[in-house]
Short mmCIF file of C-alpha atoms and ligand atoms in Angstrom, two decimals:
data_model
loop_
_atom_site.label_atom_id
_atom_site.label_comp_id
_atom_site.label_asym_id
_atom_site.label_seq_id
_atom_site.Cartn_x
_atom_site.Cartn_y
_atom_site.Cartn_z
CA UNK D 17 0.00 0.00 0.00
CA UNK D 18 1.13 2.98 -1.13
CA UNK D 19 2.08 5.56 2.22
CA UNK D 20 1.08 9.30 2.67
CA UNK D 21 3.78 10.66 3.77
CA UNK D 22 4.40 13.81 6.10
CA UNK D 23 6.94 16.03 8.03
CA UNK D 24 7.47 18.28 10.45
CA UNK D 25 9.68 21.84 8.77
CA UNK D 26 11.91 24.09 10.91
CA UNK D 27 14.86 24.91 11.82
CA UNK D 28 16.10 23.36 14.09
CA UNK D 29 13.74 20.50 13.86
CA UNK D 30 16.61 17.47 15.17
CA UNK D 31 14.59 17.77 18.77
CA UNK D 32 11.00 17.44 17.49
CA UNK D 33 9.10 14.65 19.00
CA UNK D 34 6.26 14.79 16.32
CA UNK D 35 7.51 12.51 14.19
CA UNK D 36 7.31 9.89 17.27
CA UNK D 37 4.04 10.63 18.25
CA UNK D 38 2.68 10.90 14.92
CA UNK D 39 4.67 7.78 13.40
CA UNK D 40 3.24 5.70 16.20
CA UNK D 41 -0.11 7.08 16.14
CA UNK D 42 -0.13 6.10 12.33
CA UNK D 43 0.94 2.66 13.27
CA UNK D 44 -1.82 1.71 16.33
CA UNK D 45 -4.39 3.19 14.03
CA UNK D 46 -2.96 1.34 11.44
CA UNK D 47 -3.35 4.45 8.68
CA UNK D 48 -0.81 4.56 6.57
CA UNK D 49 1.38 7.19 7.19
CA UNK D 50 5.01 8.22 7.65
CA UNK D 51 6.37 10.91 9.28
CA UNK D 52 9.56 12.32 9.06
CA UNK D 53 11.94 15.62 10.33
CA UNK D 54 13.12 18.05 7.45
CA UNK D 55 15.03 20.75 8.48
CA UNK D 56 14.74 24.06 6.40
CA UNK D 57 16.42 26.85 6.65
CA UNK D 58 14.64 29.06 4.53
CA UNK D 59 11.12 29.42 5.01
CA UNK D 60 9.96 31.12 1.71
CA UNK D 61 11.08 28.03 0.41
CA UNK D 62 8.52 25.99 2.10
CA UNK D 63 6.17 25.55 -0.44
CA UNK D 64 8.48 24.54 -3.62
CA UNK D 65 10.02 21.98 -0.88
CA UNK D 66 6.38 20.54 0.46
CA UNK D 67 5.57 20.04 -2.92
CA UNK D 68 8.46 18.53 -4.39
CA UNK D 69 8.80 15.74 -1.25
CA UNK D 70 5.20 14.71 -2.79
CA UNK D 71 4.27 15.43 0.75
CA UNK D 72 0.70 15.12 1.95
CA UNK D 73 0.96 17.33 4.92
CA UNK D 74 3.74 19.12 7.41
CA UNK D 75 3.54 20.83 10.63
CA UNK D 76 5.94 23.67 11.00
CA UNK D 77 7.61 24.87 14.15
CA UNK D 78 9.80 28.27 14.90
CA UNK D 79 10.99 29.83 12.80
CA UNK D 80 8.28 29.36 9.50
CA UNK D 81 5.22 30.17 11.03
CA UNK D 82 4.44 33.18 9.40
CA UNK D 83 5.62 31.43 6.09
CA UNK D 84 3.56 28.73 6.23
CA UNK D 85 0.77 31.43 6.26
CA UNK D 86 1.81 33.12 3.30
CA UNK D 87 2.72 29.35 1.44
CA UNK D 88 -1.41 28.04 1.74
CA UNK D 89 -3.97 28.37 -0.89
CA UNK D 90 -6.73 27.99 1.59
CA UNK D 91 -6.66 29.06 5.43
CA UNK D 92 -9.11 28.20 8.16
CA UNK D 93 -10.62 30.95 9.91
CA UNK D 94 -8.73 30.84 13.11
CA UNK D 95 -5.20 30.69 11.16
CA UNK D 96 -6.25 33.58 9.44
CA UNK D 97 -7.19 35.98 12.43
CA UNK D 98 -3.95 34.92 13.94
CA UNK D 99 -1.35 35.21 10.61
CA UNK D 100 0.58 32.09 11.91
CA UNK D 101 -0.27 28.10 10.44
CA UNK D 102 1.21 25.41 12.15
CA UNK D 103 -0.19 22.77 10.06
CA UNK D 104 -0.49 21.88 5.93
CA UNK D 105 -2.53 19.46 4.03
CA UNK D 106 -2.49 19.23 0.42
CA UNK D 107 -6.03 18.77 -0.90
CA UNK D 108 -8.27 19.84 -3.44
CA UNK D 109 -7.79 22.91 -4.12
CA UNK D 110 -4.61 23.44 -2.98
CA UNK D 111 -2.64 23.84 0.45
CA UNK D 112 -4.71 24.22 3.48
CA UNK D 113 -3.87 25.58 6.32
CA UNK D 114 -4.63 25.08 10.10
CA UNK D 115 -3.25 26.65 13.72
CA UNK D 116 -3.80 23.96 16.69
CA UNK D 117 -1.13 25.65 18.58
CA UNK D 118 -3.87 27.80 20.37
CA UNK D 119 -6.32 25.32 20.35
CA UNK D 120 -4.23 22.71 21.53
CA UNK D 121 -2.87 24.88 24.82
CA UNK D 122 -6.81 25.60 25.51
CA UNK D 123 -7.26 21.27 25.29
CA UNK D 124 -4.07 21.41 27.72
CA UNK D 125 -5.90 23.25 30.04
CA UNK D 126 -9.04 22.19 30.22
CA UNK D 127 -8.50 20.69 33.74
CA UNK D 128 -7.07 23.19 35.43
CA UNK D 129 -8.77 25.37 37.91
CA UNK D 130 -9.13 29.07 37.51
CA UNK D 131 -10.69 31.28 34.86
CA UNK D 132 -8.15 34.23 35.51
CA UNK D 133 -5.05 33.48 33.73
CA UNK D 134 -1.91 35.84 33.75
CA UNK D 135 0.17 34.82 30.26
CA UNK D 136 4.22 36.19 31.16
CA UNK D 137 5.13 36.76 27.38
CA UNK D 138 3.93 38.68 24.34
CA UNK D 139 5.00 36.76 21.24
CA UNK D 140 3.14 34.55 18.25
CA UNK D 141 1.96 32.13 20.82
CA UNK D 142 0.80 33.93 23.34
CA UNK D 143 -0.94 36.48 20.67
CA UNK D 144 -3.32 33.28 19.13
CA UNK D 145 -3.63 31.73 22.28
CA UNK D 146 -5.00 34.91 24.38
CA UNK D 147 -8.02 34.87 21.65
CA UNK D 148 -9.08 31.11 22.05
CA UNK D 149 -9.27 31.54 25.44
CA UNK D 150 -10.73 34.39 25.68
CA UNK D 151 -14.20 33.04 23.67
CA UNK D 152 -13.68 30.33 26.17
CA UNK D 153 -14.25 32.45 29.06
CA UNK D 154 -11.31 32.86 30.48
CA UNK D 155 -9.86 36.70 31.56
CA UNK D 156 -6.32 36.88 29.74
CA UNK D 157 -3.94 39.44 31.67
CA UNK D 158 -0.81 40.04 29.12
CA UNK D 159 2.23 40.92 30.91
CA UNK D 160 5.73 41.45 29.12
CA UNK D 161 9.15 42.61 29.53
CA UNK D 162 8.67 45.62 27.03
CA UNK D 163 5.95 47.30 25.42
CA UNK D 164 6.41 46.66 21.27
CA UNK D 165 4.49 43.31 21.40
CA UNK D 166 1.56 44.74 23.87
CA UNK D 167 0.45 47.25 21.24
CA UNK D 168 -1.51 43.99 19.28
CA UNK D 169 -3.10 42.93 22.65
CA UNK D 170 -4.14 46.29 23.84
CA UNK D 171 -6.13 47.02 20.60
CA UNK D 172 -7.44 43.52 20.29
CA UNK D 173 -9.06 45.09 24.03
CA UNK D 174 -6.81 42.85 26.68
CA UNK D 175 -5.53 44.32 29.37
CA UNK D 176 -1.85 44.72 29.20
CA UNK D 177 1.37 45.81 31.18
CA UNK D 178 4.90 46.02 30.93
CA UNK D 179 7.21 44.99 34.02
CA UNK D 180 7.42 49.06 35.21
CA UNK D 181 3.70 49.01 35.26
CA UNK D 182 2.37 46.17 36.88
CA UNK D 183 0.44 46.49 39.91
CA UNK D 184 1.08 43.51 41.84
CA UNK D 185 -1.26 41.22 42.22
CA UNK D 186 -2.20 37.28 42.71
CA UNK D 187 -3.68 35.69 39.67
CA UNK D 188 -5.18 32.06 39.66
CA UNK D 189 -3.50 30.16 36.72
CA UNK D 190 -0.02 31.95 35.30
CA UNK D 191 1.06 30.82 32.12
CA UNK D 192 5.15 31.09 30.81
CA UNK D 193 4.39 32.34 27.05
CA UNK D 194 7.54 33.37 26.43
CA UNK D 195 10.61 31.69 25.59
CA UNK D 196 12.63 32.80 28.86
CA UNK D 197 13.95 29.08 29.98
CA UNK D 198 14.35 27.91 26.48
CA UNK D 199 17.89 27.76 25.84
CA UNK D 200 18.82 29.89 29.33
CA UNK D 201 18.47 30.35 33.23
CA UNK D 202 16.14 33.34 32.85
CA UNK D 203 12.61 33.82 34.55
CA UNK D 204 9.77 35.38 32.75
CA UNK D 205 9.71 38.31 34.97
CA UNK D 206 11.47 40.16 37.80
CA UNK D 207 11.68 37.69 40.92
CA UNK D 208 9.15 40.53 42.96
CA UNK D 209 6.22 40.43 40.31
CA UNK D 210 6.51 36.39 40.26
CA UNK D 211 6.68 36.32 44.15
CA UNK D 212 3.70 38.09 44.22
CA UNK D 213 1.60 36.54 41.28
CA UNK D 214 2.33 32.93 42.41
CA UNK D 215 0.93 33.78 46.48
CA UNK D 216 -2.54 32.87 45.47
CA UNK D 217 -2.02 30.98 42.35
CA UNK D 218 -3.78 27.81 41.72
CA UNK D 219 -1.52 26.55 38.95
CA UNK D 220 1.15 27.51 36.39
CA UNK D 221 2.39 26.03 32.98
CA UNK D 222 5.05 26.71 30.81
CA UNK D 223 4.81 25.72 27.17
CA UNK D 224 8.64 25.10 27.09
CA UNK D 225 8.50 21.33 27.21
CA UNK D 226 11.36 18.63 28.15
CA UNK D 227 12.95 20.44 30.51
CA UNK D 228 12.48 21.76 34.34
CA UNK D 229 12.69 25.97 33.68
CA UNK D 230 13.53 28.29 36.31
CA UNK D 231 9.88 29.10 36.46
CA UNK D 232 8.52 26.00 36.64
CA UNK D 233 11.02 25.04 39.71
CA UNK D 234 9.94 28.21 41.31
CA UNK D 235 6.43 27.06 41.44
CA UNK D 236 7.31 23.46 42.13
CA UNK D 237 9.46 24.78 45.44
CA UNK D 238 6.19 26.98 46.48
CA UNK D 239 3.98 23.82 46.60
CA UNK D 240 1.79 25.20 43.36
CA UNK D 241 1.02 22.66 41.12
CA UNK D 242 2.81 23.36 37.62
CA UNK D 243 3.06 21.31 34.55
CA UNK D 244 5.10 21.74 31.18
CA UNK D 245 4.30 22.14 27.81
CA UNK D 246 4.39 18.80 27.03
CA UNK D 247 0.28 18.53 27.17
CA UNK D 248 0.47 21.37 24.91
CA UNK D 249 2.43 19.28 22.38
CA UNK D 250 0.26 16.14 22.71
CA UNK D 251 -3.03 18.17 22.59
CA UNK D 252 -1.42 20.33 19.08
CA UNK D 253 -0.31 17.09 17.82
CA UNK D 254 -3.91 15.21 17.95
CA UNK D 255 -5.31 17.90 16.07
CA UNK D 256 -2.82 17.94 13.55
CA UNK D 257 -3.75 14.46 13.52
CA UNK D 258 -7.03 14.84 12.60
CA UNK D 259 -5.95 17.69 9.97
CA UNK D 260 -3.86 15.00 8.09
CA UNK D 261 -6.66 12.20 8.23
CA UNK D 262 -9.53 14.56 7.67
CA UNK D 263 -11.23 13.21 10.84
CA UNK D 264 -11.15 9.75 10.41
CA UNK D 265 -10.22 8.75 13.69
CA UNK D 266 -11.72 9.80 17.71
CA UNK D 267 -9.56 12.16 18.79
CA UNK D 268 -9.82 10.00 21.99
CA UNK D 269 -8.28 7.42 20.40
CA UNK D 270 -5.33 9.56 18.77
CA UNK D 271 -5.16 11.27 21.84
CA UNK D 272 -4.55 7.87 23.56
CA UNK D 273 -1.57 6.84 21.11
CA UNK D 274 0.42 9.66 21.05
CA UNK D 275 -0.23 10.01 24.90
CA UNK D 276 1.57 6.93 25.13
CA UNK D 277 4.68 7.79 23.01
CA UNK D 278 5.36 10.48 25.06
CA UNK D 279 5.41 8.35 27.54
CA UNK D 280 2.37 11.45 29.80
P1 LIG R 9 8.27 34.80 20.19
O1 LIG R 9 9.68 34.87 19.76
O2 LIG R 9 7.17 35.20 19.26
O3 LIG R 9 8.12 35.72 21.54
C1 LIG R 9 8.99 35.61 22.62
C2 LIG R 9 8.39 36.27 23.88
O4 LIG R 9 9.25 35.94 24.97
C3 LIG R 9 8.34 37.79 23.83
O5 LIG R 9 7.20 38.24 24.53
C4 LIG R 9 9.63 38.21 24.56
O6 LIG R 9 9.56 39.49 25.19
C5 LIG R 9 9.68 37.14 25.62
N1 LIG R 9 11.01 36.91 26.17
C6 LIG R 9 12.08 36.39 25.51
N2 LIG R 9 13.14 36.30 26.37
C7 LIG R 9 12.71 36.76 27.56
C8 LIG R 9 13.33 36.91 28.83
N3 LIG R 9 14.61 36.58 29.04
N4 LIG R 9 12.59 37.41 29.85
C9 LIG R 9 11.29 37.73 29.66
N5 LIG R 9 10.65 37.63 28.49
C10 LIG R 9 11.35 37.14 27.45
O7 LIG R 9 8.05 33.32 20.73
P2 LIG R 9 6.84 32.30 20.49
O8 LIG R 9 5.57 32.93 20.95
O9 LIG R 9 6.90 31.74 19.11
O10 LIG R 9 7.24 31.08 21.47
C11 LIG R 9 7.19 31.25 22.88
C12 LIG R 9 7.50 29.93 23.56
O11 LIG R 9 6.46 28.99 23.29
C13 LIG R 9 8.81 29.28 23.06
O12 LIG R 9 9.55 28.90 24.21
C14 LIG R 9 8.32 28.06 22.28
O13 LIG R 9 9.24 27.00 22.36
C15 LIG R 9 7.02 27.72 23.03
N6 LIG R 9 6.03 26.91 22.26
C16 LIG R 9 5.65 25.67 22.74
C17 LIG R 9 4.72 24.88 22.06
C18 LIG R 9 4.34 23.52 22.61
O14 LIG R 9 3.74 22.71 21.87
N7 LIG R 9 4.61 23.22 23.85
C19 LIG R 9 4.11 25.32 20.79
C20 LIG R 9 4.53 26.66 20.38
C21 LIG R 9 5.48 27.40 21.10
P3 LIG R 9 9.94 40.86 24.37
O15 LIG R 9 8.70 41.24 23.60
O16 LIG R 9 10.26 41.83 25.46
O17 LIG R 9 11.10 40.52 23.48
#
């Protein structure tokens, strides 16, 4: 049987776990599909390059993003209010193109307690994920180092501050959006805004996944519970999933699968 085959594009790409979770989801559902890593370095490349692989659809981490945007013939609604696509599949018609970054962090919540989240961070993530939550309910408080980013937020009617303009307070679920703890020792804000932001705090998450940030140990040590963004990543990937297979499988199931080659 002939395989669809997929990737994941960026740069660098060595560290993705997609193709594991996707690769094994492929096999326990017994579609056939193969997923592989594809490093490229120059994003306005993408679509000559998804083409010529005879791929049938990619995901695409940091830095393409916004490329992937501008490569699809068709975008979904979401993926167009937020400029960023995540995910491709070639169909009819073209390249379509999907973000389940945002909806995949809102899935990764979902169990958490508290309405009142406080996102540390002002980039592309936090930007499409402040909107899905939002129209779920929840009150997004943007708070970032320094003001360029906040401009977007403020007119899209969130309230936003910068570190100089914070007025302390506790918030019930605080989110690290920003990439502080990626590569480096850095928290996401000054030590005397987190002190105070964590006192009442119900939970926090960081969507840097596979390692223990300075952030997330800070919340660990305080007895708050905290996880990483490694539900984000499952939750992202099972949607992509259902992208690729044009909903042919429960997400329960898929969820199940790549749940377990993440080993969550
Ligand atoms: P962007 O580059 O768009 O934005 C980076 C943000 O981080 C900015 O708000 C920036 O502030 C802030 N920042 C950077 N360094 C520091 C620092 N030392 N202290 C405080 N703030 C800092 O990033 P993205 O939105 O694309 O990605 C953010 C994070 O989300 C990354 O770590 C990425 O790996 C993660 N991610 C995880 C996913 C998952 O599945 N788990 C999916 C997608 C993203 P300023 O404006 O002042 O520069």
């Amino acid at each position: 049987m002939t395989k669809e085959l997929f990737a994941i594009f960026g740069d660098p790409v060595d560290h993705s776990k997609s193709p594991m979770m996707h690769n094994y989801a492929f096999r326990k559902l017994g579609h056939p599909g193969c997923y592989g890593c594809y490093r490229l370095v120059r994003g306005e490349e993408l679509r000559e390059r998804f083409l010529s692989l005879g791929l049938r659809g990619v995901n695409v981490t940091v830095p393409h993003k916004e490329a992937a945007y501008r490569a699809c013939d068709r975008l979904d609604d979401f993926a167009r209010k937020v400029g960023a696509v995540n995910t491709i599949v070639k169909r009819e018609g073209g390249l379509h193109g999907y973000n389940t970054d945002a909806p995949g962090f809102l899935r990764a919540i979902a169990d958490l307690p508290g309405r009142e989240v406080l996102f540390l961070g002002a980039g592309g993530t936090a930007r499409a994920t402040a909107a899905v939550l939002r129209d779920a309910g929840y009150r997004v408080t943007i708070l970032n180092r320094s003001p360029g980013r906040l401009q977007a937020f403020r007119e899209a009617g969130f309230e936003t501050h910068t570190w100089e303009d914070f007025p302390p307070r506790s918030c019930e679920l605080v989110v690290n959006m920003s990439s502080a703890g990626l590569k480096d020792e850095n928290l996401p804000a000054p030590m005397e805004i987190l002190e105070k932001v964590l006192e009442g705090a119900h939970g926090v998450v960081d969507v840097i996944y596979g390692r223990q940030t300075p952030f997330l140990k800070l919340a660990t040590e305080r007895g708050i519970p905290a996880r990483d963004g490694s539900e984000m990543l499952l939750q992202q990937g099972v949607l992509a999933f259902d992208r690729f297979t044009d909903g042919r499988y429960r997400l329960e199931e898929v969820e199940r699968w790549m749940r377990e080659a993440l080993s969550l």
